[in-house]
mmCIF file of C-alpha atoms in Angstrom:
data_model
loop_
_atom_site.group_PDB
_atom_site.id
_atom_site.type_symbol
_atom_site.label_atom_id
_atom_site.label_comp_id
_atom_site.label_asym_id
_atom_site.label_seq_id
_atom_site.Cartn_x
_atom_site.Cartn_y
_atom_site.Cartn_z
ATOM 1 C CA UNK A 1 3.126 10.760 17.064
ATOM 2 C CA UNK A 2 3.207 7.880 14.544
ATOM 3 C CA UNK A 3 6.271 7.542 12.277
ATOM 4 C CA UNK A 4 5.128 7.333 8.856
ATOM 5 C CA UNK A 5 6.465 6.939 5.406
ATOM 6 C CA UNK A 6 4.411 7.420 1.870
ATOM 7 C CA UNK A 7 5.232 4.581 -0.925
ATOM 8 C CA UNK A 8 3.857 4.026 -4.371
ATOM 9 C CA UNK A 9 1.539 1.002 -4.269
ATOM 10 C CA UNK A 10 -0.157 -1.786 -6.523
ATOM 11 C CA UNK A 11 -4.005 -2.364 -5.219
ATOM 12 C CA UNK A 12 -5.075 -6.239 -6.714
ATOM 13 C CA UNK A 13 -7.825 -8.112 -5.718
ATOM 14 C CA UNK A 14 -6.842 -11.707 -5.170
ATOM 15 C CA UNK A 15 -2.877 -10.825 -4.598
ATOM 16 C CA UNK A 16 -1.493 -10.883 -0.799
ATOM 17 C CA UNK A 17 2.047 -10.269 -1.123
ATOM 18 C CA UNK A 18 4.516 -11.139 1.288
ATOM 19 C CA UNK A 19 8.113 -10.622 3.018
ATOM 20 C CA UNK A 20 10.995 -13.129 1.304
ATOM 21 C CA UNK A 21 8.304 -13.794 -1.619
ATOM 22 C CA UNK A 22 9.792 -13.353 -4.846
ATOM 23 C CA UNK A 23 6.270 -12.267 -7.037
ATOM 24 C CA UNK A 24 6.741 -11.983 -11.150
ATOM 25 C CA UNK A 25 4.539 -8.498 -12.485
ATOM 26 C CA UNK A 26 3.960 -7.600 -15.379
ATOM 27 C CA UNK A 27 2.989 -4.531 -15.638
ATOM 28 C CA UNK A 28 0.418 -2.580 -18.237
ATOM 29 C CA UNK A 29 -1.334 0.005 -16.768
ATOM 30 C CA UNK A 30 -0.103 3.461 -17.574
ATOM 31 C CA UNK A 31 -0.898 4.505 -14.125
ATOM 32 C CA UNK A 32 1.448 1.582 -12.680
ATOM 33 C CA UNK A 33 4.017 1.978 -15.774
ATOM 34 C CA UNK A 34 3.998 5.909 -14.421
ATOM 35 C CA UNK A 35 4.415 4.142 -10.829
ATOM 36 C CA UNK A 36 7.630 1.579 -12.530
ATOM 37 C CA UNK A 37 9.559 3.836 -14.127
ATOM 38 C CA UNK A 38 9.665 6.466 -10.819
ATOM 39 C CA UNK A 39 10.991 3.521 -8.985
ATOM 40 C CA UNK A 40 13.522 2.557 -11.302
ATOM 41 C CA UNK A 41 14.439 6.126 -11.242
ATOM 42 C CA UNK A 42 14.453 6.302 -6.826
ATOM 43 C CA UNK A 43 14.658 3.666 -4.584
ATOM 44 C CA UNK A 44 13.215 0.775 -6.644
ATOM 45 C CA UNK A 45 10.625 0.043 -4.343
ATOM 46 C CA UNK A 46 7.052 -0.144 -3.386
ATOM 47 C CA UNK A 47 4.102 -1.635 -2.094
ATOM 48 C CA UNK A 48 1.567 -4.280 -3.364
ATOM 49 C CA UNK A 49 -1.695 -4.627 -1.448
ATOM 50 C CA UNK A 50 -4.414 -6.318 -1.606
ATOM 51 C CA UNK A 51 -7.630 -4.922 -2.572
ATOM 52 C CA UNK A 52 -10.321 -4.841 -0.214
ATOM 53 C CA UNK A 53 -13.926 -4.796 -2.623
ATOM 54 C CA UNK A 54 -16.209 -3.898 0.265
ATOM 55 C CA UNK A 55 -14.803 -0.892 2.089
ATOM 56 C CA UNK A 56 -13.872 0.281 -2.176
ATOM 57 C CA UNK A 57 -17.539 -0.049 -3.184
ATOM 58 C CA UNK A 58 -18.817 2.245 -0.230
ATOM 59 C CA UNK A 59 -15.786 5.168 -0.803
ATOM 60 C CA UNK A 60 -15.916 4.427 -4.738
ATOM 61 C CA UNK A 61 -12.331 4.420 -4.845
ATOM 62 C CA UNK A 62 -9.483 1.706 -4.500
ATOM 63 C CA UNK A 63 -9.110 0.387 -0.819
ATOM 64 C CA UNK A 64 -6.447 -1.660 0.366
ATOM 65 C CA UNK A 65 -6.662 -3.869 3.131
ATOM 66 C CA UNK A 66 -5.125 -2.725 6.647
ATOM 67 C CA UNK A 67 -1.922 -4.587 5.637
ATOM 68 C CA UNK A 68 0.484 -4.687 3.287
ATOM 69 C CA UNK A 69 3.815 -5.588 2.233
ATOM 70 C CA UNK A 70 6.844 -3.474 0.825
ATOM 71 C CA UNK A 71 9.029 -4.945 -2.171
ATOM 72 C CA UNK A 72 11.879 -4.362 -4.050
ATOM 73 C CA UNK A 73 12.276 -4.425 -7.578
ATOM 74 C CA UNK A 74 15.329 -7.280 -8.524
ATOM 75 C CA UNK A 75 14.553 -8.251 -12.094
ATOM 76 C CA UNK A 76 13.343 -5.996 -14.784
ATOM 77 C CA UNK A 77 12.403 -6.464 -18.624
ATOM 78 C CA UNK A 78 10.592 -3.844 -20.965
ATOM 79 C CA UNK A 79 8.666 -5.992 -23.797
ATOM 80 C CA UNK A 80 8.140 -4.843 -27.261
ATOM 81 C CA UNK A 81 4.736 -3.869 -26.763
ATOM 82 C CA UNK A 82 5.242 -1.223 -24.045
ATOM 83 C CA UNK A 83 4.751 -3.430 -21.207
ATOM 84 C CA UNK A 84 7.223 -4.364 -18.568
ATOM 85 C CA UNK A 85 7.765 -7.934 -16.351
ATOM 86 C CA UNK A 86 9.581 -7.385 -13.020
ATOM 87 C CA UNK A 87 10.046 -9.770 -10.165
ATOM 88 C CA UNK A 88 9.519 -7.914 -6.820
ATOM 89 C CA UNK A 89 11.382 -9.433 -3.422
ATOM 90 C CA UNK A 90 8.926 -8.731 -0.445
ATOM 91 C CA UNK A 91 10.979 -6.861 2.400
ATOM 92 C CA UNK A 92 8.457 -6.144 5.139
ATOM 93 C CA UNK A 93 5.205 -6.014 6.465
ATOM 94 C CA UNK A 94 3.941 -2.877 7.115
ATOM 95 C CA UNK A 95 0.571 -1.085 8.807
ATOM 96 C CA UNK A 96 -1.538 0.893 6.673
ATOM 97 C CA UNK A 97 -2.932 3.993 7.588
ATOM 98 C CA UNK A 98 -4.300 6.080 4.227
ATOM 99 C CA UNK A 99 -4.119 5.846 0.695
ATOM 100 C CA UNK A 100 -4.045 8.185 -1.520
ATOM 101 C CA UNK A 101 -5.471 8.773 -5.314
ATOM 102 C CA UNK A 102 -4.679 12.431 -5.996
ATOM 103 C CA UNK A 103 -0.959 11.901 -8.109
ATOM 104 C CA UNK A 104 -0.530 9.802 -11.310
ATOM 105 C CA UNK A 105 -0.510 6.622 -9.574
ATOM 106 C CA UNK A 106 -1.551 5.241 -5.741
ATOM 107 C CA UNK A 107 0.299 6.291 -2.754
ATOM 108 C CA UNK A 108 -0.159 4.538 0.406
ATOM 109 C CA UNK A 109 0.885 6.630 4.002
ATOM 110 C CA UNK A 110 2.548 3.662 6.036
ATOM 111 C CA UNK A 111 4.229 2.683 9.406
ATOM 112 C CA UNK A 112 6.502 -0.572 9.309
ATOM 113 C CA UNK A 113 5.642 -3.193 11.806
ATOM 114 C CA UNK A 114 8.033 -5.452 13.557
ATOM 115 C CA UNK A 115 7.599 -8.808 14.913
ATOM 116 C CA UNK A 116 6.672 -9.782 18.851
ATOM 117 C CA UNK A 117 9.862 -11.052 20.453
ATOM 118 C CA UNK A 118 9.163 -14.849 21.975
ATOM 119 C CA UNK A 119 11.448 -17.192 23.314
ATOM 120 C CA UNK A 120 10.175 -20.783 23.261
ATOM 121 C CA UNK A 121 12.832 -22.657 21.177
ATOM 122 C CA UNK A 122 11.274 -25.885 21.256
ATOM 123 C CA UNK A 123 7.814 -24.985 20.179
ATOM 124 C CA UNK A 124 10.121 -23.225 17.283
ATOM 125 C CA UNK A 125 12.654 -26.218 16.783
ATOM 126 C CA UNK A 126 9.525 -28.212 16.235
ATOM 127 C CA UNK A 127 7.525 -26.266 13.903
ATOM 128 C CA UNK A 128 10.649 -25.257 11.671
ATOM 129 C CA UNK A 129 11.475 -29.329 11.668
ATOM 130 C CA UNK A 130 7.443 -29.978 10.220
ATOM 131 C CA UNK A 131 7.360 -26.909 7.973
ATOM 132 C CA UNK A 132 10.669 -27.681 6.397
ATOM 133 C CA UNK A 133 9.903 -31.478 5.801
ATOM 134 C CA UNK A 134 6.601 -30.812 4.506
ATOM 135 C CA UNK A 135 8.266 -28.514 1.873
ATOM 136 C CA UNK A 136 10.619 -30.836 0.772
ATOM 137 C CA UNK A 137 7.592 -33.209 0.283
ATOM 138 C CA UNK A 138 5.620 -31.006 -1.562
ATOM 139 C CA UNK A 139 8.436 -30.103 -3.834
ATOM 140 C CA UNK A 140 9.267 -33.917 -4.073
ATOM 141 C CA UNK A 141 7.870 -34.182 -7.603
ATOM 142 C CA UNK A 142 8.535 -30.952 -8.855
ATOM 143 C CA UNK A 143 9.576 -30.828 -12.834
ATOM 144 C CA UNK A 144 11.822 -27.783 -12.174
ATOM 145 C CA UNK A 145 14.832 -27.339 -10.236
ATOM 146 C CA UNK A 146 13.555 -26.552 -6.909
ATOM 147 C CA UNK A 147 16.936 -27.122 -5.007
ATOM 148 C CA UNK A 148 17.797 -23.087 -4.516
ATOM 149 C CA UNK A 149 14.170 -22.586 -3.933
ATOM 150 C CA UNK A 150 15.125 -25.399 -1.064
ATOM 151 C CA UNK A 151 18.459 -23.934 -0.393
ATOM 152 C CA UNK A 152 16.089 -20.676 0.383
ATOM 153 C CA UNK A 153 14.509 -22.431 2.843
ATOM 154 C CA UNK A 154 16.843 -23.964 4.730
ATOM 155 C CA UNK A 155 18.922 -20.768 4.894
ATOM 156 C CA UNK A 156 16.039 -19.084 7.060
ATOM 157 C CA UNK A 157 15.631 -21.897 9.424
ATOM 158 C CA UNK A 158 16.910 -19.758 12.335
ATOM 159 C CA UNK A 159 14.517 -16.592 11.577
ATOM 160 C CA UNK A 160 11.590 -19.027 11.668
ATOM 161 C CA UNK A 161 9.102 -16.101 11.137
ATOM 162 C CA UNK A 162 11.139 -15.353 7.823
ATOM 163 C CA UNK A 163 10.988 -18.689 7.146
ATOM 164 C CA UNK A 164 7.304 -19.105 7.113
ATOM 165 C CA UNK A 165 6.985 -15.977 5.056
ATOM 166 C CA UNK A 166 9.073 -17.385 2.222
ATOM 167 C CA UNK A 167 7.308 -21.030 2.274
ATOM 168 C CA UNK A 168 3.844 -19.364 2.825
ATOM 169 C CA UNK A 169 4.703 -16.833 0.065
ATOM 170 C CA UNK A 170 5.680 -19.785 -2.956
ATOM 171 C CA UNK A 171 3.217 -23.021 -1.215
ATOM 172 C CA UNK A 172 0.453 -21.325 0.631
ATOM 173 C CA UNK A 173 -2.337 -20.031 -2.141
ATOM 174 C CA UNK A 174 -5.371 -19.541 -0.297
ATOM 175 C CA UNK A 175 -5.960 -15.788 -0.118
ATOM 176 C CA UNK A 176 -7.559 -15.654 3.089
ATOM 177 C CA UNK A 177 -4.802 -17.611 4.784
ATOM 178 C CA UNK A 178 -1.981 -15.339 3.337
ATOM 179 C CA UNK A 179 -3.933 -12.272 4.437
ATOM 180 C CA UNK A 180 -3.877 -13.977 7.948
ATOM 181 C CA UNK A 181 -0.238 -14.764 7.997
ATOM 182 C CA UNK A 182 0.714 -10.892 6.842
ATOM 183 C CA UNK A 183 -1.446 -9.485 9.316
ATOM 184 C CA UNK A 184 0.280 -12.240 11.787
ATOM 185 C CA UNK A 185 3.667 -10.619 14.252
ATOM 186 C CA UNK A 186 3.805 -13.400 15.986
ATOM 187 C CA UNK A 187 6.807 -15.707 14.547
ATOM 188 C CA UNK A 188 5.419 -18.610 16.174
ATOM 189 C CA UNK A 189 1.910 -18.373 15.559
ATOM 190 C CA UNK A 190 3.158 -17.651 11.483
ATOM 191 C CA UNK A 191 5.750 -20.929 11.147
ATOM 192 C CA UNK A 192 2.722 -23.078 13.633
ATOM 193 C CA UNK A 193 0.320 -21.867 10.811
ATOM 194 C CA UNK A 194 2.306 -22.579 7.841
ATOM 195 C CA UNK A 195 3.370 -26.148 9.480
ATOM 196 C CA UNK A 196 -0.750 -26.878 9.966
ATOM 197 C CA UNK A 197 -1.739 -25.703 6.132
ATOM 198 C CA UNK A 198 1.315 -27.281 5.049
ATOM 199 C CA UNK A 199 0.386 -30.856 6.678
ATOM 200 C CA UNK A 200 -3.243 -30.767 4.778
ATOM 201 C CA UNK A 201 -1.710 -30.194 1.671
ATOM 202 C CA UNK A 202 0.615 -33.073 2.094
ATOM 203 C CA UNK A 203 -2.056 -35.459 2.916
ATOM 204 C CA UNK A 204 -3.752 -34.305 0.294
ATOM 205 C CA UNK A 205 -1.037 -34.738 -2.317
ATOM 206 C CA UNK A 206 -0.516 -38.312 -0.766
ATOM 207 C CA UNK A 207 -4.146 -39.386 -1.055
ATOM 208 C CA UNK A 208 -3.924 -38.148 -5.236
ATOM 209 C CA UNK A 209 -1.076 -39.873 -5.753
ATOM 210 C CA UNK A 210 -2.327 -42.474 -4.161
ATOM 211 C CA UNK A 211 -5.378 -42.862 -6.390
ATOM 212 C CA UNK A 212 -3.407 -41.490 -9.452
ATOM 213 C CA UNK A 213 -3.861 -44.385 -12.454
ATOM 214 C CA UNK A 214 -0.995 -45.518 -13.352
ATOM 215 C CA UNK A 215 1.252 -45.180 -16.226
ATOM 216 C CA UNK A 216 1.114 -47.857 -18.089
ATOM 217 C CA UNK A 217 2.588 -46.561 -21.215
ATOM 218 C CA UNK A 218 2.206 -46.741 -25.199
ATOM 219 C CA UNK A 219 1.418 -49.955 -27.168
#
């Protein structure tokens, strides 16, 4: 018998949340303001998933994908208008198994995951050393203080599957990638990943400044 648990859970289309991601909301919907203020009262917690279009147009109701992620509310603000901004700290991956639509907001019936246990500390030594100086490449030129952001980082370089949660979950946009990576328990096969989209986008970001005009000021 599976051990499940039931959370409250935000379905959006383009949004794959993630563990160690720290995602701003703001949230306007009554159904999801219904959803807030039951979490503020409990636990402070729930899920964000991403919606999955195809599998909601045949049942004609919101579908979320077979993965999601679990947060935690750690910053809150209610706005003059009625609205509310909240940043949410991703704590886990987790299997999906139903949702449902009958309350006043979107409950999801869920089993936590865990990762695979592996034991190759030089593929991992390696990867950790690319994705780490790829980050502090990308972040080179940065106009905001990215040094705790940094500090993150290098904090999780011994959990390297936590590690390339929280770089995939700020540097990594590309939906289907981050779908990948949550749906990923393999720590290696996540930080290898990360490392490999990571590298593109540093070439990439070489080659534009590379052909960037340059600055040559005001007469």
């Amino acid at each position: 018998m599976k051990n499940t648990l039931i959370v409250p859970v935000m379905t959006l289309s383009h949004c794959v949340f993630l563990p160690q991601q720290l995602l701003p909301l703001r949230i306007f919907e009554p159904r999801y303001q219904r959803m807030l203020k039951a979490a503020l009262a409990t636990n402070q917690m729930f899920a964000v998933s991403q919606l999955d279009k195809s599998k909601s147009s045949k049942t004609k109701q919101e579908q979320p994908y077979p993965f999601t992620c679990v947060g935690r509310i750690t910053g809150h603000v209610e706005l003059d208008d009625g609205t509310h901004q909240i940043i949410l700290e991703g704590l886990r991956r987790a299997k999906v198994h139903s949702i449902s639509h009958e309350g006043p907001y979107p409950l999801l019936e869920i089993s936590p995951v865990v990762d695979e246990d592996e034991a190759d500390s030089i593929a991992f030594t390696r990867e950790i050393a690319r994705t780490l100086a790829f980050t502090e490449h990308l972040l080179s030129d940065a106009e905001e203080d990215v040094q705790p952001l940094l500090d993150r980082f290098r904090g999780l370089a011994n959990k390297p599957g936590a590690l390339a949660d929280a770089v995939a979950g700020h540097l990594v946009a590309e939906t289907n990638i981050r779908r990948e990576l949550l749906e990923c328990l393999s720590p290696i096969k996540r930080i290898a990943k990360v490392a490999e989209v990571l590298s593109a986008l540093t070439a990439q970001k070489d080659l534009d400044d590379e052909i960037k005009p340059p600055n040559l000021g005001l007469n």
